[in-house]
Amino acid sequence: TVGKKEDKLGIRSSDTCTLVLENCKVPVGNVLKGAGNGFPIAMNALDNSRIGI
């Protein structure tokens, strides 16, 4: 489900909205670093991107 478009102050050319995924099945071969490790992977990606800001 796609939520409403957020009204934001900057970067208006790029839409931002909530994306809700419920009852989604991911094939085992497409799971990165195993189930339950998504948050640490996301934080690592953010840490690496902060250097470029």
CSV table of C-alpha atoms in Angstrom, one decimal:
chain,number,residue,atom,x,y,z
A,1,THR,CA,0.0,0.0,0.0
A,2,VAL,CA,1.3,3.4,-0.9
A,3,GLY,CA,0.5,6.2,1.6
A,4,LYS,CA,-0.1,9.9,0.9
A,5,LYS,CA,2.5,12.0,-0.6
A,6,GLU,CA,4.4,14.0,2.0
A,7,ASP,CA,4.5,17.8,1.9
A,8,LYS,CA,8.1,18.7,2.4
A,9,LEU,CA,10.3,21.8,2.3
A,10,GLY,CA,13.1,20.5,0.1
A,11,ILE,CA,13.8,18.2,-2.9
A,12,ARG,CA,10.2,18.5,-4.2
A,13,SER,CA,11.1,16.9,-7.4
A,14,SER,CA,11.5,13.6,-5.6
A,15,ASP,CA,8.2,12.3,-4.1
A,16,THR,CA,8.3,10.9,-0.5
A,17,CYS,CA,5.5,8.6,0.8
A,18,THR,CA,5.0,5.7,3.1
A,19,LEU,CA,5.2,2.2,1.6
A,20,VAL,CA,3.6,-0.6,3.5
A,21,LEU,CA,4.5,-4.2,2.6
A,22,GLU,CA,2.2,-6.8,4.3
A,23,ASN,CA,2.2,-10.6,3.8
A,24,CYS,CA,5.1,-10.4,1.3
A,25,LYS,CA,7.1,-13.5,0.6
A,26,VAL,CA,10.7,-13.2,-0.4
A,27,PRO,CA,12.4,-16.2,-1.9
A,28,VAL,CA,15.3,-17.6,0.2
A,29,GLY,CA,17.8,-16.8,-2.5
A,30,ASN,CA,16.8,-13.1,-2.4
A,31,VAL,CA,17.3,-12.6,1.3
A,32,LEU,CA,20.5,-10.6,2.0
A,33,LYS,CA,22.6,-11.6,5.0
A,34,GLY,CA,19.8,-13.8,6.4
A,35,ALA,CA,16.4,-13.0,7.9
A,36,GLY,CA,16.3,-10.4,10.7
A,37,ASN,CA,19.4,-8.5,9.6
A,38,GLY,CA,17.8,-5.8,7.6
A,39,PHE,CA,18.1,-3.0,10.2
A,40,PRO,CA,21.9,-3.4,10.7
A,41,ILE,CA,22.4,-3.5,6.9
A,42,ALA,CA,20.4,-0.3,6.5
A,43,MET,CA,22.3,1.4,9.3
A,44,ASN,CA,25.6,0.4,7.8
A,45,ALA,CA,24.5,1.9,4.4
A,46,LEU,CA,23.5,5.1,6.1
A,47,ASP,CA,26.8,5.3,8.0
A,48,ASN,CA,28.7,4.9,4.8
A,49,SER,CA,26.6,7.5,3.0
A,50,ARG,CA,27.1,10.1,5.7
A,51,ILE,CA,30.7,10.5,4.7
A,52,GLY,CA,29.6,11.9,1.4
A,53,ILE,CA,27.3,14.5,2.8
